[in-house]
Coordinates of C-alpha atoms in Angstrom, one line a residue:
M1429 CA 108.2 -96.1 36.0
N1430 CA 107.7 -99.3 33.9
E1431 CA 110.1 -100.4 31.3
G1432 CA 108.0 -98.9 28.5
A1433 CA 107.8 -95.4 30.0
V1434 CA 109.4 -92.5 28.2
S1435 CA 111.3 -89.7 29.8
I1436 CA 112.1 -86.4 28.2
F1437 CA 114.4 -83.7 29.6
A1438 CA 116.8 -81.0 28.7
L1439 CA 120.4 -80.6 30.0
G1440 CA 120.7 -77.3 28.2
G1441 CA 118.5 -75.1 26.0
V1442 CA 115.5 -74.2 28.1
N1443 CA 115.2 -70.9 29.9
E1444 CA 118.3 -69.8 28.0
I1445 CA 119.6 -69.3 24.5
G1446 CA 122.5 -71.7 23.8
K1447 CA 124.1 -75.0 24.8
N1448 CA 121.2 -77.1 23.5
M1449 CA 121.2 -80.7 24.7
Y1450 CA 118.0 -82.7 25.0
V1451 CA 117.6 -86.3 26.2
L1452 CA 115.0 -89.0 25.3
Q1453 CA 115.0 -92.1 27.4
S1454 CA 112.9 -95.2 27.0
G1455 CA 113.7 -97.9 29.6
D1456 CA 117.4 -98.6 29.2
D1457 CA 117.7 -96.8 25.9
I1458 CA 119.0 -93.1 25.8
I1459 CA 119.2 -90.8 22.9
V1460 CA 121.0 -87.5 23.2
I1461 CA 119.9 -84.7 20.8
D1462 CA 122.4 -81.9 20.1
C1463 CA 125.5 -81.0 22.1
G1464 CA 125.9 -77.2 22.1
G1465 CA 128.1 -74.6 23.7
K1466 CA 127.3 -71.1 24.9
F1467 CA 129.5 -68.1 25.0
P1468 CA 129.8 -66.5 28.4
D1469 CA 128.7 -63.0 29.4
E1470 CA 131.0 -60.5 31.0
S1471 CA 130.2 -61.8 34.5
L1472 CA 132.1 -65.1 33.8
M1473 CA 135.5 -63.6 33.8
G1474 CA 138.1 -65.6 31.8
I1475 CA 135.6 -68.3 30.8
D1476 CA 135.9 -69.4 27.2
L1477 CA 132.8 -71.5 26.8
I1478 CA 129.8 -73.0 28.7
I1479 CA 128.7 -76.5 28.1
P1480 CA 126.0 -78.6 29.8
D1481 CA 126.6 -80.6 32.9
I1482 CA 126.6 -84.2 31.6
S1483 CA 127.0 -86.1 34.9
Y1484 CA 123.7 -88.0 34.4
L1485 CA 124.9 -89.1 31.0
E1486 CA 128.3 -90.2 32.3
E1487 CA 126.6 -92.3 35.0
N1488 CA 124.4 -93.9 32.3
R1489 CA 126.8 -94.1 29.4
S1490 CA 126.1 -97.8 28.8
K1491 CA 122.5 -96.9 27.9
I1492 CA 123.3 -94.2 25.3
K1493 CA 122.5 -95.4 21.8
G1494 CA 123.8 -92.3 20.1
L1495 CA 124.1 -88.5 19.7
I1496 CA 121.9 -87.0 17.0
I1497 CA 122.7 -83.5 15.8
T1498 CA 119.9 -81.5 14.2
H1499 CA 122.2 -79.0 12.5
G1500 CA 125.6 -77.4 12.6
H1501 CA 125.2 -74.2 14.6
E1502 CA 127.6 -73.6 17.5
D1503 CA 124.8 -73.8 20.1
H1504 CA 124.1 -77.3 18.8
I1505 CA 127.6 -78.7 18.2
G1506 CA 129.9 -76.4 20.2
G1507 CA 130.3 -78.8 23.1
I1508 CA 130.7 -82.0 21.1
G1509 CA 134.4 -82.4 21.5
Y1510 CA 134.3 -82.1 25.3
F1511 CA 131.3 -84.5 25.5
L1512 CA 132.9 -87.2 23.3
K1513 CA 136.0 -87.2 25.4
R1514 CA 133.9 -88.3 28.4
V1515 CA 131.1 -90.2 26.7
N1516 CA 132.2 -91.8 23.4
V1517 CA 129.1 -92.7 21.4
P1518 CA 128.1 -92.8 17.7
V1519 CA 127.3 -89.4 16.3
Y1520 CA 124.6 -89.0 13.6
G1521 CA 124.4 -85.9 11.4
T1522 CA 123.8 -84.7 7.9
R1523 CA 126.6 -84.3 5.4
F1524 CA 127.2 -80.6 6.0
T1525 CA 126.8 -80.9 9.8
L1526 CA 129.3 -83.7 9.9
G1527 CA 131.8 -81.6 8.0
L1528 CA 131.6 -78.9 10.7
I1529 CA 131.8 -81.5 13.4
E1530 CA 134.9 -83.0 11.8
L1531 CA 136.7 -79.6 12.2
K1532 CA 135.9 -79.6 15.9
L1533 CA 137.0 -83.2 16.5
T1534 CA 140.2 -82.6 14.7
E1535 CA 140.9 -79.6 17.0
H1536 CA 140.3 -81.9 20.0
G1537 CA 142.4 -84.7 18.5
I1538 CA 139.6 -87.3 18.7
L1539 CA 138.4 -87.5 15.1
A1540 CA 139.9 -91.0 14.5
D1541 CA 138.3 -92.3 17.7
T1542 CA 134.8 -91.1 16.9
E1543 CA 132.1 -92.9 14.9
L1544 CA 130.4 -90.4 12.6
I1545 CA 127.3 -91.7 10.7
Q1546 CA 125.8 -89.6 7.9
I1547 CA 122.0 -89.4 7.8
D1548 CA 119.4 -87.5 5.7
S1549 CA 115.7 -87.0 5.7
D1550 CA 115.1 -90.5 4.4
T1551 CA 117.1 -92.3 7.1
V1552 CA 115.5 -94.5 9.7
L1553 CA 117.5 -95.5 12.7
E1554 CA 116.7 -98.4 15.0
L1555 CA 118.1 -97.4 18.4
G1556 CA 117.1 -100.0 20.9
S1557 CA 113.4 -99.6 21.7
I1558 CA 113.3 -96.3 19.8
R1559 CA 113.0 -95.8 16.0
A1560 CA 114.2 -92.4 14.7
S1561 CA 113.1 -90.9 11.4
F1562 CA 113.7 -87.4 10.0
F1563 CA 112.2 -84.5 8.1
K1564 CA 113.8 -81.5 6.5
V1565 CA 113.2 -78.0 8.0
N1566 CA 114.3 -74.6 6.8
H1567 CA 116.9 -72.7 8.9
S1568 CA 119.9 -70.4 8.3
I1569 CA 122.3 -73.2 7.7
P1570 CA 122.1 -76.1 5.2
D1571 CA 121.0 -79.7 6.0
C1572 CA 118.7 -79.1 9.0
L1573 CA 116.5 -81.9 10.3
G1574 CA 113.6 -82.4 12.7
I1575 CA 113.4 -85.8 14.3
A1576 CA 110.4 -88.1 14.9
F1577 CA 111.0 -90.8 17.6
Q1578 CA 108.7 -93.8 17.7
T1579 CA 108.7 -95.0 21.3
P1580 CA 106.7 -97.7 23.1
E1581 CA 104.5 -94.9 24.5
G1582 CA 104.0 -93.1 21.2
L1583 CA 105.5 -90.6 18.8
V1584 CA 107.8 -87.8 20.2
V1585 CA 108.8 -85.1 17.8
H1586 CA 111.7 -82.7 18.1
T1587 CA 111.5 -79.9 15.5
G1588 CA 115.1 -78.7 15.6
D1589 CA 115.5 -75.0 14.8
F1590 CA 113.2 -74.0 12.0
K1591 CA 111.1 -71.5 10.0
F1592 CA 108.8 -72.0 7.1
D1593 CA 110.6 -70.6 4.0
L1594 CA 108.7 -71.4 0.9
T1595 CA 111.4 -69.9 -1.4
P1596 CA 114.6 -71.1 0.3
M1597 CA 117.9 -69.8 -1.2
N1598 CA 119.4 -73.3 -1.3
E1599 CA 116.2 -75.0 -2.6
Q1600 CA 116.2 -77.3 0.4
Y1601 CA 112.4 -77.3 0.8
A1602 CA 110.8 -78.3 4.1
D1603 CA 109.1 -81.7 4.3
I1604 CA 105.7 -80.2 5.1
H1605 CA 104.0 -83.3 3.9
K1606 CA 105.9 -85.5 6.3
M1607 CA 105.1 -83.1 9.2
A1608 CA 101.4 -83.4 8.3
E1609 CA 101.6 -87.2 8.1
L1610 CA 103.2 -87.3 11.5
G1611 CA 100.4 -85.2 12.9
T1612 CA 97.8 -87.4 11.2
S1613 CA 99.4 -90.6 12.8
G1614 CA 99.2 -89.0 16.2
V1615 CA 102.0 -87.0 18.0
L1616 CA 102.2 -87.8 21.7
A1617 CA 104.6 -85.0 22.6
L1618 CA 106.2 -82.1 20.6
L1619 CA 109.4 -80.3 21.5
S1620 CA 109.5 -77.1 19.5
E1621 CA 111.9 -74.2 19.4
S1622 CA 110.7 -70.9 20.9
T1623 CA 113.3 -68.2 19.9
N1624 CA 110.9 -65.9 18.1
A1625 CA 107.7 -66.8 20.0
E1626 CA 107.2 -63.0 20.8
R1627 CA 107.3 -61.9 17.2
T1628 CA 104.1 -61.7 15.2
G1629 CA 103.6 -62.9 11.6
F1630 CA 105.8 -65.2 9.5
S1631 CA 109.6 -65.0 9.4
P1632 CA 110.6 -63.5 6.0
S1633 CA 112.4 -65.5 3.4
E1634 CA 116.1 -65.5 3.2
R1635 CA 115.8 -64.7 -0.5
I1636 CA 114.8 -61.1 0.1
V1637 CA 118.2 -60.3 1.6
G1638 CA 120.1 -61.0 -1.6
D1639 CA 118.6 -58.0 -3.5
H1640 CA 119.4 -55.7 -0.6
I1641 CA 123.0 -56.9 -0.4
L1642 CA 123.4 -56.4 -4.2
E1643 CA 121.9 -52.9 -3.9
A1644 CA 124.4 -51.9 -1.2
F1645 CA 127.3 -53.3 -3.3
V1646 CA 126.3 -51.2 -6.3
K1647 CA 126.0 -48.0 -4.2
A1648 CA 129.3 -48.6 -2.4
E1649 CA 132.0 -46.3 -3.8
R1650 CA 134.9 -48.0 -1.9
K1651 CA 135.6 -51.2 -0.1
V1652 CA 132.7 -53.3 1.2
I1653 CA 133.1 -55.1 4.6
I1654 CA 130.3 -57.4 5.5
S1655 CA 130.0 -59.4 8.7
T1656 CA 127.6 -62.3 9.3
F1657 CA 127.5 -65.7 10.9
A1658 CA 130.1 -68.0 9.3
S1659 CA 127.5 -70.8 9.3
N1660 CA 125.0 -68.8 7.3
V1661 CA 126.1 -70.4 4.0
N1662 CA 123.1 -68.9 2.1
R1663 CA 124.2 -65.4 3.2
V1664 CA 127.8 -66.2 2.1
Q1665 CA 126.5 -67.3 -1.3
Q1666 CA 124.6 -64.0 -1.6
V1667 CA 127.7 -62.1 -0.9
A1668 CA 129.7 -64.1 -3.4
D1669 CA 127.0 -63.5 -6.0
A1670 CA 127.0 -59.7 -5.3
C1671 CA 130.8 -59.7 -5.7
F1672 CA 130.5 -61.4 -9.1
K1673 CA 127.9 -59.0 -10.3
T1674 CA 129.9 -55.9 -9.2
G1675 CA 133.4 -57.2 -10.2
R1676 CA 134.8 -57.4 -6.7
K1677 CA 137.3 -59.8 -5.2
L1678 CA 136.4 -61.5 -2.0
A1679 CA 138.7 -61.9 1.1
L1680 CA 137.7 -64.0 4.1
L1681 CA 138.7 -62.9 7.6
G1682 CA 138.3 -64.9 10.7
R1683 CA 139.1 -68.6 11.4
S1684 CA 135.6 -69.8 11.6
M1685 CA 134.6 -68.0 8.4
I1686 CA 137.6 -69.6 6.5
N1687 CA 136.8 -73.1 7.9
V1688 CA 133.1 -73.1 7.3
V1689 CA 133.5 -71.7 3.7
G1690 CA 136.1 -74.4 3.1
V1691 CA 133.7 -77.1 4.2
A1692 CA 130.8 -75.7 2.3
M1693 CA 132.8 -75.4 -1.0
E1694 CA 134.3 -78.8 -0.6
R1695 CA 130.9 -80.5 -0.1
G1696 CA 129.1 -78.5 -2.8
Y1697 CA 126.9 -76.2 -0.6
L1698 CA 128.7 -73.0 -1.8
T1699 CA 129.8 -71.9 -5.3
I1700 CA 132.4 -69.2 -5.5
P1701 CA 133.9 -68.5 -9.0
E1702 CA 137.6 -69.5 -9.4
G1703 CA 139.9 -66.5 -8.9
M1704 CA 137.4 -64.5 -6.8
L1705 CA 138.9 -65.4 -3.4
I1706 CA 142.0 -63.5 -2.3
Q1707 CA 144.0 -63.2 0.9
G1708 CA 143.3 -60.5 3.4
S1709 CA 146.8 -59.1 2.9
D1710 CA 146.1 -58.6 -0.8
T1711 CA 143.2 -56.2 -0.3
D1712 CA 145.5 -53.1 -0.1
S1713 CA 147.0 -53.9 -3.5
L1714 CA 143.6 -53.6 -5.3
P1715 CA 141.4 -50.6 -6.0
P1716 CA 139.0 -50.3 -3.0
E1717 CA 136.0 -50.4 -5.3
K1718 CA 137.1 -53.9 -6.4
V1719 CA 137.3 -55.4 -2.9
C1720 CA 134.9 -57.1 -0.5
I1721 CA 135.8 -58.4 2.9
L1722 CA 133.6 -61.1 4.5
C1723 CA 134.4 -61.5 8.2
T1724 CA 133.2 -62.9 11.5
G1725 CA 132.2 -60.8 14.5
S1726 CA 128.6 -59.8 13.9
Q1727 CA 127.8 -60.5 17.5
G1728 CA 130.3 -58.1 19.0
E1729 CA 132.9 -60.7 20.0
P1730 CA 135.9 -58.6 21.1
M1731 CA 138.6 -60.8 19.4
A1732 CA 136.7 -61.5 16.2
A1733 CA 137.7 -59.9 12.9
L1734 CA 135.1 -57.1 12.8
A1735 CA 135.9 -55.9 16.3
R1736 CA 139.6 -55.8 15.5
L1737 CA 138.9 -54.0 12.2
S1738 CA 136.8 -51.4 14.2
R1739 CA 139.8 -50.8 16.4
N1740 CA 142.2 -50.7 13.5
N1741 CA 144.4 -53.4 14.9
F1742 CA 143.9 -56.1 12.2
R1743 CA 147.1 -56.9 10.5
D1744 CA 145.8 -57.7 7.0
A1745 CA 143.2 -55.0 6.4
E1746 CA 141.8 -51.7 7.7
V1747 CA 138.6 -49.6 7.6
L1748 CA 139.1 -46.3 5.8
P1749 CA 136.8 -43.3 5.5
G1750 CA 134.1 -43.9 2.9
D1751 CA 134.2 -47.7 3.2
T1752 CA 130.9 -49.5 3.6
V1753 CA 130.4 -51.8 6.5
I1754 CA 127.4 -54.1 6.6
L1755 CA 126.3 -56.1 9.6
A1756 CA 124.2 -58.8 8.0
A1757 CA 123.1 -60.5 11.2
G1758 CA 120.9 -59.4 14.2
P1759 CA 122.4 -59.4 17.6
I1760 CA 121.6 -62.4 19.8
P1761 CA 120.0 -61.2 23.1
G1762 CA 122.8 -60.2 25.4
N1763 CA 125.2 -59.2 22.7
E1764 CA 123.7 -55.7 22.0
R1765 CA 126.3 -53.8 24.0
G1766 CA 129.3 -55.3 22.2
V1767 CA 127.6 -54.8 18.8
T1768 CA 126.8 -51.1 19.6
K1769 CA 130.4 -50.5 20.6
I1770 CA 131.7 -51.8 17.3
I1771 CA 129.2 -49.7 15.3
D1772 CA 130.3 -46.6 17.2
N1773 CA 134.0 -47.4 16.4
L1774 CA 133.2 -47.9 12.7
Y1775 CA 131.5 -44.5 12.5
M1776 CA 134.5 -42.9 14.2
L1777 CA 136.7 -44.4 11.5
G1778 CA 134.5 -42.6 8.8
A1779 CA 132.7 -45.7 7.5
N1780 CA 129.2 -45.9 6.1
V1781 CA 127.6 -48.5 8.4
I1782 CA 124.5 -50.5 7.6
Y1783 CA 123.0 -52.4 10.5
G1784 CA 119.7 -53.6 11.9
S1785 CA 117.5 -56.5 10.8
G1786 CA 114.1 -56.8 9.2
S1787 CA 112.6 -54.0 7.2
S1788 CA 115.0 -51.3 8.5
T1789 CA 117.8 -52.4 6.2
G1790 CA 116.8 -55.7 4.7
M1791 CA 120.3 -57.1 5.4
H1792 CA 119.2 -59.9 7.7
V1793 CA 116.2 -62.1 8.3
S1794 CA 115.9 -64.6 11.2
G1795 CA 116.4 -68.3 10.7
H1796 CA 113.9 -68.9 13.5
G1797 CA 110.1 -69.0 13.0
Y1798 CA 107.8 -66.2 14.1
Q1799 CA 104.5 -66.8 15.8
E1800 CA 102.7 -67.9 12.6
D1801 CA 105.5 -70.4 11.8
L1802 CA 105.2 -71.8 15.3
K1803 CA 101.5 -72.1 15.0
L1804 CA 101.8 -73.8 11.6
M1805 CA 104.1 -76.4 13.1
L1806 CA 101.7 -76.9 16.0
T1807 CA 98.8 -77.3 13.6
L1808 CA 100.6 -79.8 11.4
M1809 CA 101.7 -81.9 14.4
K1810 CA 98.6 -81.7 16.6
P1811 CA 100.4 -82.9 19.7
K1812 CA 98.8 -84.2 22.8
Y1813 CA 101.5 -82.8 25.0
F1814 CA 103.8 -79.8 24.2
I1815 CA 107.2 -78.9 25.6
P1816 CA 108.6 -75.5 24.3
I1817 CA 112.4 -75.5 24.1
H1818 CA 115.3 -73.3 22.9
G1819 CA 114.4 -70.0 24.5
E1820 CA 114.3 -67.8 27.6
Y1821 CA 111.4 -68.1 30.0
R1822 CA 109.3 -65.4 28.4
M1823 CA 109.7 -67.0 25.0
L1824 CA 108.6 -70.4 26.4
H1825 CA 105.6 -68.7 28.0
H1826 CA 104.5 -67.0 24.8
H1827 CA 104.9 -70.3 22.9
R1828 CA 102.7 -72.0 25.5
L1829 CA 100.0 -69.5 24.8
L1830 CA 100.4 -70.1 21.0
A1831 CA 100.1 -73.8 21.6
E1832 CA 96.9 -73.4 23.5
S1833 CA 95.5 -71.1 20.8
A1834 CA 96.4 -73.8 18.2
G1835 CA 94.5 -76.5 20.0
V1836 CA 96.8 -78.0 22.7
E1837 CA 94.7 -78.7 25.8
E1838 CA 95.4 -76.4 28.7
G1839 CA 97.5 -78.1 31.3
H1840 CA 99.2 -80.3 28.6
T1841 CA 102.1 -77.9 28.1
F1842 CA 105.3 -78.3 30.3
I1843 CA 107.5 -75.3 30.7
V1844 CA 110.5 -76.9 32.3
K1845 CA 113.9 -76.0 33.6
N1846 CA 117.1 -77.7 32.6
G1847 CA 117.1 -81.0 34.5
D1848 CA 113.3 -81.2 34.9
V1849 CA 112.0 -84.6 33.7
V1850 CA 108.7 -85.1 31.9
D1851 CA 107.7 -88.8 32.3
I1852 CA 105.1 -90.3 30.0
E1853 CA 103.5 -93.5 31.2
N1854 CA 100.4 -95.1 29.8
G1855 CA 99.8 -92.1 27.7
T1856 CA 99.9 -89.6 30.6
A1857 CA 102.6 -87.1 31.1
R1858 CA 103.8 -85.8 34.5
Q1859 CA 106.7 -83.7 35.7
T1860 CA 107.6 -84.7 39.2
R1861 CA 111.4 -85.3 39.3
E1862 CA 114.7 -84.0 38.0
V1863 CA 118.2 -85.1 37.1
P1864 CA 121.5 -83.3 37.8
S1865 CA 122.0 -80.4 35.4
G1866 CA 123.8 -77.1 35.3
N1867 CA 126.8 -75.5 33.6
T1868 CA 130.3 -76.8 33.0
L1869 CA 132.7 -74.0 32.5
I1870 CA 135.6 -74.2 30.0
D1871 CA 138.7 -72.1 30.8
G1872 CA 141.6 -72.8 28.5
M1873 CA 142.4 -76.5 28.7
G1874 CA 140.4 -76.8 32.0
V1875 CA 137.0 -78.4 31.9
G1876 CA 134.8 -77.8 34.9
D1877 CA 137.8 -76.9 37.2
V1878 CA 136.5 -73.3 37.6
G1879 CA 133.7 -73.0 40.1
E1880 CA 131.9 -70.4 42.1
V1881 CA 134.8 -69.8 44.5
V1882 CA 137.2 -69.1 41.6
L1883 CA 134.7 -66.8 39.9
R1884 CA 134.1 -65.0 43.1
D1885 CA 137.8 -64.4 43.6
R1886 CA 138.1 -63.2 40.0
K1887 CA 135.2 -60.8 40.5
Q1888 CA 136.8 -59.4 43.7
L1889 CA 140.2 -59.0 42.0
S1890 CA 138.5 -57.2 39.1
E1891 CA 136.7 -54.8 41.4
D1892 CA 139.1 -54.0 44.2
G1893 CA 142.4 -55.5 43.3
M1894 CA 144.9 -57.4 45.5
L1895 CA 147.3 -56.7 48.3
V1896 CA 150.1 -59.1 49.0
I1897 CA 151.9 -58.9 52.4
V1898 CA 155.2 -60.8 52.7
F1899 CA 157.3 -61.2 55.8
T1900 CA 159.8 -63.6 57.2
F1901 CA 159.0 -65.1 60.6
S1902 CA 161.4 -66.8 63.0
K1903 CA 159.7 -69.8 64.6
K1904 CA 162.4 -70.0 67.3
E1905 CA 162.2 -66.4 68.3
R1906 CA 158.5 -66.1 67.4
K1907 CA 158.9 -62.7 65.7
I1908 CA 159.1 -61.0 62.4
V1909 CA 162.8 -60.8 61.3
S1910 CA 162.3 -59.3 57.8
G1911 CA 159.5 -57.2 56.3
P1912 CA 156.6 -56.9 56.0
D1913 CA 156.7 -55.9 52.4
T1914 CA 153.4 -54.9 50.8
I1915 CA 152.7 -55.2 47.1
S1916 CA 149.6 -53.6 45.6
R1917 CA 148.1 -54.9 42.3
G1918 CA 144.9 -53.2 41.1
F1919 CA 144.2 -51.7 44.5
V1920 CA 146.2 -48.5 45.0
Y1921 CA 149.1 -46.9 43.2
T1922 CA 152.0 -47.7 45.5
R1923 CA 154.0 -44.4 45.1
E1924 CA 151.0 -42.3 46.0
S1925 CA 149.9 -44.4 49.0
D1926 CA 153.0 -44.6 51.2
D1927 CA 151.1 -43.6 54.4
L1928 CA 148.4 -46.2 53.8
L1929 CA 150.8 -49.0 53.2
R1930 CA 153.0 -48.0 56.1
K1931 CA 149.9 -48.3 58.3
V1932 CA 149.2 -51.7 56.8
N1933 CA 152.7 -52.9 57.7
S1934 CA 152.3 -51.5 61.2
I1935 CA 149.0 -53.4 61.6
V1936 CA 150.7 -56.6 60.5
K1937 CA 153.5 -56.2 63.0
S1938 CA 151.2 -55.4 65.9
T1939 CA 148.9 -58.4 65.0
V1940 CA 151.9 -60.8 65.1
N1941 CA 153.2 -59.2 68.3
D1942 CA 149.8 -59.6 70.0
L1943 CA 149.9 -63.3 69.1
R1944 CA 153.4 -63.6 70.5
Q1945 CA 152.3 -62.1 73.8
E1946 CA 149.5 -64.6 73.9
N1947 CA 152.2 -67.2 73.4
Y1948 CA 150.2 -68.4 70.4
Y1949 CA 151.3 -68.9 66.8
Q1950 CA 149.7 -71.1 64.1
R1951 CA 150.4 -70.3 60.5
N1952 CA 146.9 -70.4 59.0
S1953 CA 145.3 -68.7 62.1
T1954 CA 147.9 -65.9 61.9
K1955 CA 147.1 -65.4 58.2
Q1956 CA 143.4 -65.1 59.0
K1957 CA 143.9 -62.6 61.8
I1958 CA 146.1 -60.5 59.5
K1959 CA 143.5 -60.5 56.7
R1960 CA 140.8 -59.5 59.2
A1961 CA 142.7 -56.7 60.8
V1962 CA 144.1 -55.3 57.5
G1963 CA 140.8 -55.7 55.7
Q1964 CA 138.9 -53.7 58.4
Y1965 CA 141.4 -50.9 58.2
L1966 CA 141.5 -50.7 54.4
F1967 CA 137.7 -50.7 54.2
S1968 CA 137.5 -47.9 56.8
E1969 CA 140.0 -45.8 54.8
T1970 CA 139.1 -46.6 51.2
K1971 CA 135.6 -48.3 51.3
R1972 CA 137.2 -51.0 49.2
K1973 CA 137.8 -54.7 49.9
P1974 CA 140.9 -55.9 48.0
M1975 CA 141.9 -59.5 48.1
I1976 CA 144.5 -59.8 50.9
L1977 CA 147.2 -62.5 50.6
P1978 CA 149.6 -62.8 53.5
I1979 CA 152.7 -64.8 52.7
I1980 CA 154.7 -66.0 55.7
I1981 CA 158.2 -67.3 55.1
E1982 CA 159.1 -69.4 58.2
I1983 CA 162.7 -69.9 59.2

């Protein structure tokens, strides 16, 4: 590739929902767009967070001109603390977005070491051979931007997450005129989000939710508990407005809810009347018809406030018969089972539960554009090449069909995997190579130290348990002098399996004796032979394969 060629690729955020990270490279200049995290599913046992593999960026850190954040959702900023510890570069974001980032960097202890630069829709950045300008888009969080990159090859546009809301709650109107001007000037390549590419029509306005929330508050005879995304500041404002109109006090539960509301109030994005906010522990001292609880957990997270309330093990508040519980958020694909379990628990507690998005309840509208929104963006931009992002494969596929229906030439759309590179040289785009990509797993304080082997062991332990076999071996006499003692954890109940475990001990002794007769003893080899012999016996008797850990104490 020549020095003026442009390369575009994702390290996260295509063929998946979450951990968004996109890279634009022109010669020796690299710009990183977003740095998200993704919450694990139940197959990743013990894992707290998934972030992109950034090995390519670490190898090329001297070329990185900056990290630009389109908005403050977790799937766009959740990995930023881990990234900056390894690749410390300037971070560009809007005022509200930087407020949320500051919380994360404070938790990681690197706020003082990070250069945070505030931008807005009028900002123009000169980043090496790339000039970046911005345009406002509507989404379910304040201060969202799309980005236009002027490169030596031409204009590359990244939409960020967006919808077209002509009556936005926060009166942050989309820069439709700027989008049209970009399209008129000629867009070489468009990267556009695909989350709702399967849904027909336009995404409804956030404004319609406020009336439905107020109606539910008026009808509620007791306490109202409402759960939504902490970052949906517009929804939080609607809840506060409903509390004011119905004379309710408002309690916040959940660390992220408290943190985000704090940032939003401090920076002027949220208005809550003085005296309305109370502590969760104060809710029991007020009449239930005067209380509203706003909490996290709308996605079924087992340790979030709503899940704990549904199990009645939250210290500061409880759900009682006749309370109204509102889920003012739709489940992200993959979270349906956890959400359903919480709804069942709430019904069993006697609550009136309002859930479901769209016309069924009016309690939630998506912040992501439907098909008509996506087609409008394509029509405004008129790109030569199109790369659908931010979605699972079927969503990317449907977005490609929309692009072709909106005028993108067939064959000019690239559905890529994370790591696939689209190179544009002399106005022609090709996808012929890839860079290292994948997942980095966060487990407690460990970053990337849990791999496939550890996960396989955890899976085996969760399914069939573990058997520990301990004995003392005399190297001089080449025989067992104490034991074996067999300890079962998650495999069988010891008191009810005496015969089975006695047979295991017998097999261990006979295996060691056989090696003695062969005049052969080697610690690791002996362990392997014990594991093989015991494992074969246990499978024949139980059809289970516990993890077998022989521990040999040599004297």
